[in-house]
Tab-separated table of N, CA and C in Angstrom:
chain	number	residue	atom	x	y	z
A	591	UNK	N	171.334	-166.771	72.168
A	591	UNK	CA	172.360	-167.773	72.359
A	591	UNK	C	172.405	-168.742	71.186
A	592	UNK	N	171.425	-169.230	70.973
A	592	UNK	CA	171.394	-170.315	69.584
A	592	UNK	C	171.728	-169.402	68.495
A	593	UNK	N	171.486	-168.319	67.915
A	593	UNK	CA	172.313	-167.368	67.387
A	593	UNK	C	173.689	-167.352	67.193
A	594	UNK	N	174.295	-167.416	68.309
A	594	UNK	CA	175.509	-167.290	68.754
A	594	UNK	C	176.834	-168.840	68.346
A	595	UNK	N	175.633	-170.027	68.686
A	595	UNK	CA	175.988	-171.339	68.461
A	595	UNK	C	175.334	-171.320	66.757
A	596	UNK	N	174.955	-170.879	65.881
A	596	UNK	CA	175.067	-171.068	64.718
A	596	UNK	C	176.215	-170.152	63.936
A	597	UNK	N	176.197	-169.225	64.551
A	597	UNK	CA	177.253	-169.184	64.218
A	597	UNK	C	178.769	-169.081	64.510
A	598	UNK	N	178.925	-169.617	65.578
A	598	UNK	CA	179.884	-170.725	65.766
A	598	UNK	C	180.789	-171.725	64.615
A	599	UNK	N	179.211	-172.364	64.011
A	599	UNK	CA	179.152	-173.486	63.134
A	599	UNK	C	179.304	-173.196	61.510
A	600	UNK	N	178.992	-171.710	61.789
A	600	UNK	CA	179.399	-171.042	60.044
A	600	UNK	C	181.143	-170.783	60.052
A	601	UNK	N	181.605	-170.930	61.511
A	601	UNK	CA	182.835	-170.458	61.305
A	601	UNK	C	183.782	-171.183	61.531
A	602	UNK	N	183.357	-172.662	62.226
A	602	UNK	CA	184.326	-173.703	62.355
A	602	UNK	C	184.064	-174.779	61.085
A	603	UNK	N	183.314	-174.939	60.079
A	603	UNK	CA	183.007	-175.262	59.293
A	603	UNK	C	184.760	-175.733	58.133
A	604	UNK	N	185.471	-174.159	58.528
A	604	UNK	CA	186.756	-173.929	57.598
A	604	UNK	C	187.409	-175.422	57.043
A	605	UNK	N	188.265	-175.498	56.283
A	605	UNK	CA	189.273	-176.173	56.060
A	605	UNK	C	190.532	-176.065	56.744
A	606	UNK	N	190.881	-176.960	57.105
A	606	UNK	CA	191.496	-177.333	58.376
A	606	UNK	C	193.507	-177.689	57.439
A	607	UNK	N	193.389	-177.764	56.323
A	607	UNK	CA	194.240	-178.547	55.841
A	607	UNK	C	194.950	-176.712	55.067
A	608	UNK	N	196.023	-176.519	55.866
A	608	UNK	CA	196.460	-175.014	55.308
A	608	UNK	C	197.856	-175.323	54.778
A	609	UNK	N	198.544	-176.000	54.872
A	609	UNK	CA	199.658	-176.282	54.175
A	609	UNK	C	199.865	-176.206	52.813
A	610	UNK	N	198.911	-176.052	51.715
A	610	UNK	CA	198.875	-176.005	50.282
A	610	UNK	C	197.787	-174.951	50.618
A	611	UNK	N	198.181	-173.412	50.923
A	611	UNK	CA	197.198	-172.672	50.525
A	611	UNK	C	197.712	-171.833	49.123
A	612	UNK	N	198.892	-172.025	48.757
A	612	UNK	CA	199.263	-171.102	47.550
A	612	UNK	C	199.257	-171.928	46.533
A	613	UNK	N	199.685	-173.404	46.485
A	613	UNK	CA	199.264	-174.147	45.619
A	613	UNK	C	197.922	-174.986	45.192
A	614	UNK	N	197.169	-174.366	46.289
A	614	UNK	CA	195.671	-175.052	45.894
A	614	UNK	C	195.403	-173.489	44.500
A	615	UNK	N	195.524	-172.662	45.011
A	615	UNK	CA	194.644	-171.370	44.301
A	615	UNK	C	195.479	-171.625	42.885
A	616	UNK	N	196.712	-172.041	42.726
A	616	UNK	CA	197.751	-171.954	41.484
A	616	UNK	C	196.963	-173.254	41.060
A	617	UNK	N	196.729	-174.514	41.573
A	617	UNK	CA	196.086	-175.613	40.401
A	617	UNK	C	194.906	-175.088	39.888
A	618	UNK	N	193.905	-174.600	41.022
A	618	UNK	CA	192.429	-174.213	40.585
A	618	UNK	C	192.664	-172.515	39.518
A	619	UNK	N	193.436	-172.225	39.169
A	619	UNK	CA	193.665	-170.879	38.343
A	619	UNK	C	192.614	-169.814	39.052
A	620	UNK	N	192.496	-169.564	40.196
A	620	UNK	CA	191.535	-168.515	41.020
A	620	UNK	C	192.510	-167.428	41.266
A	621	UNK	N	191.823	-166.623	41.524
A	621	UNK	CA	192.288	-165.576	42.679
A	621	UNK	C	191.298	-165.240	43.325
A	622	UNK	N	191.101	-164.936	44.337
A	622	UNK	CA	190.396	-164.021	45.312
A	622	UNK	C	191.198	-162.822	45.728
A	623	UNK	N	190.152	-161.959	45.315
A	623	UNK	CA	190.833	-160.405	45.802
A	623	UNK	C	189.429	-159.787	46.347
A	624	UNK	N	190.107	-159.068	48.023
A	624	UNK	CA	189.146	-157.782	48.197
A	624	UNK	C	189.514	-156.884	48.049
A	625	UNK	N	189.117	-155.579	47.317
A	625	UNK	CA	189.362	-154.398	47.297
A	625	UNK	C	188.654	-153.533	48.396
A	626	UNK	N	189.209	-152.814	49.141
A	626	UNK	CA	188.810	-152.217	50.802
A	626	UNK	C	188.326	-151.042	50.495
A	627	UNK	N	187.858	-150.000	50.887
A	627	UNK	CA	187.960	-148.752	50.819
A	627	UNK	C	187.463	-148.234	52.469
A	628	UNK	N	188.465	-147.532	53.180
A	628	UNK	CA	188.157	-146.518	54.100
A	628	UNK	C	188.223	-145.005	54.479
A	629	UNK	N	188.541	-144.797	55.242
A	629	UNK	CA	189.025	-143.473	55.796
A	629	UNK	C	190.305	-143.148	55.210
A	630	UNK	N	191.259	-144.300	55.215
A	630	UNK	CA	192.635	-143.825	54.374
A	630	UNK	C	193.069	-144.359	53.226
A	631	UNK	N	191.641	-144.643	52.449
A	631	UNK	CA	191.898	-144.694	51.168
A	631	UNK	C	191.540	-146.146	50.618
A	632	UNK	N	191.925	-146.774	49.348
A	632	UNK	CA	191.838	-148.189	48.746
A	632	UNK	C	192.638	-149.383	48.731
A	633	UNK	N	192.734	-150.126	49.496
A	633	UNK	CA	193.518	-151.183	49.426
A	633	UNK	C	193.422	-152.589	49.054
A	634	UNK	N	194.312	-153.756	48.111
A	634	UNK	CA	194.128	-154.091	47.472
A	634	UNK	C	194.567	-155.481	48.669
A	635	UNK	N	193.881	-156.598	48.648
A	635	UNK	CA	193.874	-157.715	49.432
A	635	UNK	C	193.868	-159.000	48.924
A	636	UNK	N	195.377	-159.559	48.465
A	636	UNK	CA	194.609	-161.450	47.635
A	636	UNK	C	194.653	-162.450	48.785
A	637	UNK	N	193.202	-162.901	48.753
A	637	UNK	CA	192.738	-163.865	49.621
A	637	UNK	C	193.813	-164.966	49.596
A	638	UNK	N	194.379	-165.714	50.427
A	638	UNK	CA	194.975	-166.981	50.049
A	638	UNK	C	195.194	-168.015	51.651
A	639	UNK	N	194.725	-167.439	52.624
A	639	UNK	CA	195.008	-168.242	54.138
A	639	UNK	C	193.622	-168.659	54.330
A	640	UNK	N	193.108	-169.342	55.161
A	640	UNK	CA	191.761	-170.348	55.597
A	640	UNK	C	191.194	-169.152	56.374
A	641	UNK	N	191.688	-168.014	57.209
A	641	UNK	CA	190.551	-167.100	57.790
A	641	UNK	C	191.312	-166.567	58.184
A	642	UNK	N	190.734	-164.826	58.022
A	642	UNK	CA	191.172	-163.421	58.480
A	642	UNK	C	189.677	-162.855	59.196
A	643	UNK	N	190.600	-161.943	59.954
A	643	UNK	CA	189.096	-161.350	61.010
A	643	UNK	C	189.666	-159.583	60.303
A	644	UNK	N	188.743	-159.289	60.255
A	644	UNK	CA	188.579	-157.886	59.724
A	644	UNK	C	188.029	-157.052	60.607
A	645	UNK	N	188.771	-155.688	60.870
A	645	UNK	CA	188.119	-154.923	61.903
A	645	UNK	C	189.213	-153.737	62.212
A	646	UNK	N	188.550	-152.979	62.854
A	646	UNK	CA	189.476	-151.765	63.572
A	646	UNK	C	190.662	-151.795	64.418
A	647	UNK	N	190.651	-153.093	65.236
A	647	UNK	CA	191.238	-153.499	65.838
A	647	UNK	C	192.683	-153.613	65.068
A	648	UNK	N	193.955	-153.498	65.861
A	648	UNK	CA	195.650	-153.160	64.469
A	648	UNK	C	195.676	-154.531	64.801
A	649	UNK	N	195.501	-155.505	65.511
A	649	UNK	CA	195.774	-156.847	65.392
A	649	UNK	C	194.791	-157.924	63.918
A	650	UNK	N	194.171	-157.062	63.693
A	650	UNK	CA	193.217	-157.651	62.515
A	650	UNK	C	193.982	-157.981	61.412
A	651	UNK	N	193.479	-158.638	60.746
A	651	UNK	CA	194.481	-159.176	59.161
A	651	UNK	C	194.074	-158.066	58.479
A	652	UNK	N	192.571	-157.798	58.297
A	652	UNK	CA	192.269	-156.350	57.595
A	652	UNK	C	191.717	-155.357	58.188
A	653	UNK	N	192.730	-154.965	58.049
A	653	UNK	CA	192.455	-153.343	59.296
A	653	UNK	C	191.579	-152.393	58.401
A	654	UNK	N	190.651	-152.149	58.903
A	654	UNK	CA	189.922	-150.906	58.313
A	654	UNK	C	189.788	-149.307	59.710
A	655	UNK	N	189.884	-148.889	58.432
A	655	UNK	CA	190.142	-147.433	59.352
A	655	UNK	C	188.855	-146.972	59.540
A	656	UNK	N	187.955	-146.800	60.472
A	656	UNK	CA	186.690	-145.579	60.728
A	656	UNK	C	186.412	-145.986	61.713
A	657	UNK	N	185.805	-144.911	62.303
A	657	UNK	CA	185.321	-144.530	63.962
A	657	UNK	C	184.126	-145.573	63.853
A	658	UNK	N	183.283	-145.863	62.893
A	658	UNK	CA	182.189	-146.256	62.746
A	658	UNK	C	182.143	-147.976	62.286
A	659	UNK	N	183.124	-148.544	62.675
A	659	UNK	CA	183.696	-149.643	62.830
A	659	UNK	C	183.692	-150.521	63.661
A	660	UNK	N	183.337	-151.545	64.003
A	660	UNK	CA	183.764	-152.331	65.271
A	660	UNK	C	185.303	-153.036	65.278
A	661	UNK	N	185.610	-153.297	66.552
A	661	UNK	CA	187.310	-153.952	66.692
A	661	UNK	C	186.988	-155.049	65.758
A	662	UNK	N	186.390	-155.913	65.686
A	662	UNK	CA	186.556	-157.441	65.256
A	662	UNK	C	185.100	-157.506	64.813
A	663	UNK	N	184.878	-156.791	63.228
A	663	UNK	CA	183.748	-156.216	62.225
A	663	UNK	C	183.449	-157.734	61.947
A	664	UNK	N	184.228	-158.035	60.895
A	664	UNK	CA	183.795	-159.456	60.380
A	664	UNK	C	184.225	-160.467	60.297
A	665	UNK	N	184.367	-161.506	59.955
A	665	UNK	CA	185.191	-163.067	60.013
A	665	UNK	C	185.371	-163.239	58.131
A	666	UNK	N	186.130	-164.192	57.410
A	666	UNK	CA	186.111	-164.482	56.460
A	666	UNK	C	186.536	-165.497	56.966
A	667	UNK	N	186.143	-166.930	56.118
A	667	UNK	CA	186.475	-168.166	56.484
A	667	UNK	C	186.380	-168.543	54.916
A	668	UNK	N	187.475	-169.611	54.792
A	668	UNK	CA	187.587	-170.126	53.401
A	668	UNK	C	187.075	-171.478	53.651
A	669	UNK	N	186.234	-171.817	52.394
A	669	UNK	CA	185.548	-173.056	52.591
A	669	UNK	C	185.785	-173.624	51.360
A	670	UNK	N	185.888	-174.915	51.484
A	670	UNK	CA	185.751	-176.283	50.270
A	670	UNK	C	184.132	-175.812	49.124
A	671	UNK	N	184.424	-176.181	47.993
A	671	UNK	CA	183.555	-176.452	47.466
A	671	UNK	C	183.239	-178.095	47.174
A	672	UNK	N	181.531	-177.976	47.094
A	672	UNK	CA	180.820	-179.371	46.943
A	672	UNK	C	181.146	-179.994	45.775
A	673	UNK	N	181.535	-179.260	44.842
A	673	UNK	CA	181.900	-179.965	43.406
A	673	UNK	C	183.616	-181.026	43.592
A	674	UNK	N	184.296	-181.164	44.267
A	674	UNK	CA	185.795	-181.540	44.475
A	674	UNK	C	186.404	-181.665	43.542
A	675	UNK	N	186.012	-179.932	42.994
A	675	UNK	CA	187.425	-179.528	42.353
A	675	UNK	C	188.479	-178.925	42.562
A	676	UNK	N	188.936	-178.893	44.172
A	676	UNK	CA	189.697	-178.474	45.187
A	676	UNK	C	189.885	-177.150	45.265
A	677	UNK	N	188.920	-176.722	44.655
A	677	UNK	CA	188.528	-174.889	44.664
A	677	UNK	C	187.844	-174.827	45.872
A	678	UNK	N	187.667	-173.559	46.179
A	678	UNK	CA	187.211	-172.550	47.425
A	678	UNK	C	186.393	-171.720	47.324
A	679	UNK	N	185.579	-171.377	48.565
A	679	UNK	CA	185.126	-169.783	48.116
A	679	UNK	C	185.118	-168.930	49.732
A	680	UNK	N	184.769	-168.135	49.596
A	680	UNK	CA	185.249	-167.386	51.191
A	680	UNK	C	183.415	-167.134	51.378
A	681	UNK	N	183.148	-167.125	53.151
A	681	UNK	CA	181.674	-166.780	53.563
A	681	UNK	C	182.492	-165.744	54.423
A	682	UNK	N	181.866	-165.109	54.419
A	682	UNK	CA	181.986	-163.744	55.500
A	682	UNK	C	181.053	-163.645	56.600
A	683	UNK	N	181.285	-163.354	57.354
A	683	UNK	CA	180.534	-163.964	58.752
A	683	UNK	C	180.524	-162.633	59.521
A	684	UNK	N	179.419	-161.654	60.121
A	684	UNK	CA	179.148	-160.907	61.227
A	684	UNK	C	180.263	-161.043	62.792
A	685	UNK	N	180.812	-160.127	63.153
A	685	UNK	CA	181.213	-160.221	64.278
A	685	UNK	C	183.114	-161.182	63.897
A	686	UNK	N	183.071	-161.492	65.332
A	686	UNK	CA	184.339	-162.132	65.360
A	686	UNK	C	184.507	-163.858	65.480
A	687	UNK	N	185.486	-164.436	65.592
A	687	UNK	CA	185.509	-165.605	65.246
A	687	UNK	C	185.035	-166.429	66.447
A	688	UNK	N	184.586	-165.720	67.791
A	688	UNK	CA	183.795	-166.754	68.778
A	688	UNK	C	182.528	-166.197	68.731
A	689	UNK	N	181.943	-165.539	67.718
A	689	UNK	CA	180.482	-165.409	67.592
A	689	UNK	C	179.380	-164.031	68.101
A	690	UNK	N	180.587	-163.282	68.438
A	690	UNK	CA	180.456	-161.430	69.080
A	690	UNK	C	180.084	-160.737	67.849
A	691	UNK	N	178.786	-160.782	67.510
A	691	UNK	CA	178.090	-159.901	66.426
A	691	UNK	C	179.381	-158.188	66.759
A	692	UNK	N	179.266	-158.111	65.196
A	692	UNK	CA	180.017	-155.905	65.209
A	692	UNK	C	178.322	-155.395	65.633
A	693	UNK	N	178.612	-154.325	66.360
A	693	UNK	CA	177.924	-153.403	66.698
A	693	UNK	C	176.543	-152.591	65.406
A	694	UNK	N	176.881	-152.865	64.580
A	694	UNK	CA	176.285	-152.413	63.267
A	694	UNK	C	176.271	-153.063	62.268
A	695	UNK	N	176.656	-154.573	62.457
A	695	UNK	CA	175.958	-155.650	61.273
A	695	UNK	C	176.682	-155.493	60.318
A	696	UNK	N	176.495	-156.015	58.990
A	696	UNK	CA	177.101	-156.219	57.265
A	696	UNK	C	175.794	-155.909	56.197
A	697	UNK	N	176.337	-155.025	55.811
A	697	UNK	CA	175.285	-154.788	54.636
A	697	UNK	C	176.158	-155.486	53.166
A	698	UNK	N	175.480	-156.507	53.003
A	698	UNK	CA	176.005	-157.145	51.652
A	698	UNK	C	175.048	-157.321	50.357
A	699	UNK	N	175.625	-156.793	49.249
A	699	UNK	CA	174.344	-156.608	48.004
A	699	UNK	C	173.393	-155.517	48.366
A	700	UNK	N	173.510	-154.244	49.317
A	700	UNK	CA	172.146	-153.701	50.304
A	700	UNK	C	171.227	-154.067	50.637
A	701	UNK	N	171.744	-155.532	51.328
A	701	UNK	CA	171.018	-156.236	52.448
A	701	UNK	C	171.783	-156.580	53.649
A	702	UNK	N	170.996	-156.217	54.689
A	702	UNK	CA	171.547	-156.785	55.892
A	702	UNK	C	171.788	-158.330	56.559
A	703	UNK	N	172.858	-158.566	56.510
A	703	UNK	CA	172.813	-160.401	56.709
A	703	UNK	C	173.934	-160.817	57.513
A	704	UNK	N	174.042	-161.926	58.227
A	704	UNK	CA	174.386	-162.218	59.449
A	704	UNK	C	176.112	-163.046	58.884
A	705	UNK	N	175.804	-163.568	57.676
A	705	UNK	CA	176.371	-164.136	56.587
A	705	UNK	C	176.366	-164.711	55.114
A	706	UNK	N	177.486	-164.434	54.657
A	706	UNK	CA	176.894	-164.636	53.135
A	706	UNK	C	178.410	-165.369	52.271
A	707	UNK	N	177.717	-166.327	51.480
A	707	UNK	CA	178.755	-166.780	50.718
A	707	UNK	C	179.574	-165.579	49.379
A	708	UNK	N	180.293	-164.945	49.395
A	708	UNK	CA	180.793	-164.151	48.706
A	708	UNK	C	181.117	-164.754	46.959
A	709	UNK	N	180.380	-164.033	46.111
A	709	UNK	CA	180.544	-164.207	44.917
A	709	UNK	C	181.022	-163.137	44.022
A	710	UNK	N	181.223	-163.435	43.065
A	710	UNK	CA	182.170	-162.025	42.136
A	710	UNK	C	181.500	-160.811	42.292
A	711	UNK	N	182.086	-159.826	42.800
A	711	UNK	CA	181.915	-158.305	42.682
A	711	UNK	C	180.659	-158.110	43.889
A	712	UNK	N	180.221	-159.252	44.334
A	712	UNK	CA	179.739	-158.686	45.966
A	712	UNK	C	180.354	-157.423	46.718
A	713	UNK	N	179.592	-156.927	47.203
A	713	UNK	CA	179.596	-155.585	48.000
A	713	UNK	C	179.455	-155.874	49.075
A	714	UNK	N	180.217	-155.618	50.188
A	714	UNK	CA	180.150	-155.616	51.615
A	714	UNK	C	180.288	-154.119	52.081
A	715	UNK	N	179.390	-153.661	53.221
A	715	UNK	CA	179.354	-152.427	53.860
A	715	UNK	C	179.839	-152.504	55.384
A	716	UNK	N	180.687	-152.064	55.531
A	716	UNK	CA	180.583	-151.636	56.814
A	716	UNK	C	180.421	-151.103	57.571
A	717	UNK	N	180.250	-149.722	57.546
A	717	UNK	CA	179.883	-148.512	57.882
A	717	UNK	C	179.885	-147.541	56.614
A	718	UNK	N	179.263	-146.338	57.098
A	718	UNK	CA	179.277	-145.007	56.290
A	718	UNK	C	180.940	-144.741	55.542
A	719	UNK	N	181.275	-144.756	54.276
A	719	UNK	CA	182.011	-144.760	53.673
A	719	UNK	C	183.223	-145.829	54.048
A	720	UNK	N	182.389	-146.860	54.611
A	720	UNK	CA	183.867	-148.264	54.632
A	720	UNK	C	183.321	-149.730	54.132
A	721	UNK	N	183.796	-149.856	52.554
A	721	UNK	CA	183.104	-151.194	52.009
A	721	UNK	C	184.624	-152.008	51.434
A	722	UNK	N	183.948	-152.855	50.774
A	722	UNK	CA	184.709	-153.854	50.548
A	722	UNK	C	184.337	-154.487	49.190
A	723	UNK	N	184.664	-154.701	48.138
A	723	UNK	CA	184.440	-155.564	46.825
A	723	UNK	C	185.277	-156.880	46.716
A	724	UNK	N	184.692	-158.064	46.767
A	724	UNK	CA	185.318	-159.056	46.738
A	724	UNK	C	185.008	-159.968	44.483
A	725	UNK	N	186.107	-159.909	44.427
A	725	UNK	CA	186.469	-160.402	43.031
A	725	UNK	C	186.508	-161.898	43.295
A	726	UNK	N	186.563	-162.250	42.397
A	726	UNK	CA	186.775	-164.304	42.165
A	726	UNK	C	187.189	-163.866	40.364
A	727	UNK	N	188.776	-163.872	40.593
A	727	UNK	CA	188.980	-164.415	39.134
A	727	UNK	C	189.626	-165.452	38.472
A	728	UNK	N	188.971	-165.914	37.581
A	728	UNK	CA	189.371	-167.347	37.067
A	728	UNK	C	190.062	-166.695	35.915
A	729	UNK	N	191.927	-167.729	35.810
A	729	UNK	CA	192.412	-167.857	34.826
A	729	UNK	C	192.481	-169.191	33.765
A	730	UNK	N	192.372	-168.870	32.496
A	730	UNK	CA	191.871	-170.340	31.830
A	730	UNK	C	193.359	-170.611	32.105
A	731	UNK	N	193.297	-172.108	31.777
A	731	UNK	CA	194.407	-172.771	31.719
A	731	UNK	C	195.249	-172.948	30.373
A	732	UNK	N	196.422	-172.803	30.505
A	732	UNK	CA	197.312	-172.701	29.346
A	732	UNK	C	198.610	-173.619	29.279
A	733	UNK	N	198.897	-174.370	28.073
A	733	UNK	CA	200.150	-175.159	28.843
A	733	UNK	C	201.158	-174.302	29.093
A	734	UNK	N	202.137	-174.697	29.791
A	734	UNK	CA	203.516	-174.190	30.257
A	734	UNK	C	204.135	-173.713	28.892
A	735	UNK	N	204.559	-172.274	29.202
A	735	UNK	CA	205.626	-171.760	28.365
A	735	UNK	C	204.556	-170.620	27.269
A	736	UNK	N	203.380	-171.038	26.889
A	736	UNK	CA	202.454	-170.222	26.368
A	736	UNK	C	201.994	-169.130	27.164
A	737	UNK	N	201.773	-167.819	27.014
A	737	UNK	CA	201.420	-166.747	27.278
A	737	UNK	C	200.476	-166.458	26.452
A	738	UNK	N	199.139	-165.898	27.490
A	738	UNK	CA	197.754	-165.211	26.527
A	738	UNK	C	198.515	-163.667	26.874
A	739	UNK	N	198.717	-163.264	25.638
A	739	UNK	CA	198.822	-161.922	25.101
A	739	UNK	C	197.730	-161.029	26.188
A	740	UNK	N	196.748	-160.855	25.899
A	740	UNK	CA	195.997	-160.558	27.225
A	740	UNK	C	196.573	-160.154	28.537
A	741	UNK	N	197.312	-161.013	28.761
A	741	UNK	CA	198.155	-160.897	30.048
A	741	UNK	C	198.826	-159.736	29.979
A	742	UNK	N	199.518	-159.257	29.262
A	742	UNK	CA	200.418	-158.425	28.833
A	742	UNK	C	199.577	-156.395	28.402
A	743	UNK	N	198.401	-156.983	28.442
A	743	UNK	CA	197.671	-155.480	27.610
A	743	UNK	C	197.326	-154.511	29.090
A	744	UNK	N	198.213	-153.243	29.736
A	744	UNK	CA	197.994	-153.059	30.423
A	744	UNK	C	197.522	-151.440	29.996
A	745	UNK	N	196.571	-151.687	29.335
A	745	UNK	CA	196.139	-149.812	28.312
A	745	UNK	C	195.371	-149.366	29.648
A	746	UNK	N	195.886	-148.072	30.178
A	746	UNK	CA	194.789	-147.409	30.453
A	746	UNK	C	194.213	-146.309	30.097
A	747	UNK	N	193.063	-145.820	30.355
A	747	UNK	CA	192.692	-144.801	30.093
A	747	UNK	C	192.172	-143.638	30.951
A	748	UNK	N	192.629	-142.484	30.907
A	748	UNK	CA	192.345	-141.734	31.866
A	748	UNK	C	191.100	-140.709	31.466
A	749	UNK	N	190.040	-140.606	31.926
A	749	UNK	CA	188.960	-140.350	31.408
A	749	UNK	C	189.291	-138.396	31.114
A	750	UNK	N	190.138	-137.751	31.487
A	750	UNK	CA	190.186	-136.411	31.382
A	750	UNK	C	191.225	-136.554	29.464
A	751	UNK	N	191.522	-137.911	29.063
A	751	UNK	CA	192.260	-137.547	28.216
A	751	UNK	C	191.378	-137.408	27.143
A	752	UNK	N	190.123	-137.950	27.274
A	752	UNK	CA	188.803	-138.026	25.991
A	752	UNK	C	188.539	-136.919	25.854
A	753	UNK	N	188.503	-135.958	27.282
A	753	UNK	CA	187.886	-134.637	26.878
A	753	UNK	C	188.749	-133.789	25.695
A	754	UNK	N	190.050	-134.059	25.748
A	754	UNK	CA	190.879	-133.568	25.062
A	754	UNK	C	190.518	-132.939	23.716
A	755	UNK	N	190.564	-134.742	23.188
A	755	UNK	CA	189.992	-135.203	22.310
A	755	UNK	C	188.787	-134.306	21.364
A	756	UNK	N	187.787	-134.125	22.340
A	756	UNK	CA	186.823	-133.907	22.202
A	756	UNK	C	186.731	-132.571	21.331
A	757	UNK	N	187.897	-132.109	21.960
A	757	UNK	CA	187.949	-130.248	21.891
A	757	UNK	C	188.137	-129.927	20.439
């Protein structure tokens, strides 16, 4: 039960103030993105609302597809940072948002944990072939009307074209 009431407290913790959720992430130059992977493939997710519940369940914000899933897997809650530079970061939280551990836990970094503050390129597991990569990317700041070239370089490379090459 005290279990249950802590985390409670990891999940009401949120920011309460959602009315500037697209213009908080545009002053602080962030993005948050999860990249999903399940049963039907890779999907691409930019964080930007105070909390999504993730799970099997089709009412979930992030639906993940596998048998090996619980309805209501995990919580994400967006939280303030201590520095008040009106930036964010997301904790991911076990179970659902009144404190119902998933059936098979979170393997994050390949460790098992109840919750964890999510940092760049963290790994979340959810089951046998269903994870999650959460990004944090910062854009520098530029005045208005300037473009970093950068922006613009969209080269890819397809690794069968080296072999070509090679020949």
């Amino acid at each position: 039960m005290a279990e249950n009431n802590s985390k409670q407290f990891l999940i009401n913790k949120t920011s309460t103030n959602c009315s500037n959720d697209l213009s908080m992430a545009a002053e602080n130059h962030e993005s948050h993105i999860l990249i999903v992977e399940d049963d039907q493939g890779r999907k691409e997710f930019t964080l930007e609302r105070p909390i999504y519940s993730i799970g099997r369940d089709r009412e979930c914000d992030i639906r993940l597809v596998s048998q090996f899933v619980s309805r209501r897997h995990a919580t994400l809650v967006r939280l303030p940072r201590d520095d008040n530079s009106n930036s964010y970061y997301y904790r991911i939280v076990d179970g659902d948002a009144k404190g119902k551990p998933s059936s098979n836990g979170l393997m994050i970094n390949g460790r098992k944990l109840a919750a964890h503050d999510l940092k760049n390129e963290d790994e979340v597991v959810f089951g046998p072939q269903v994870r999650a990569i959460y990004y944090l990317l910062k854009r520098d700041t530029m005045p208005p009307g300037q473009a970093d070239v950068s922006e613009y370089d969209i080269t890819l490379i397809n690794p069968g074209m080296t072999e070509d090459l090679e020949d």
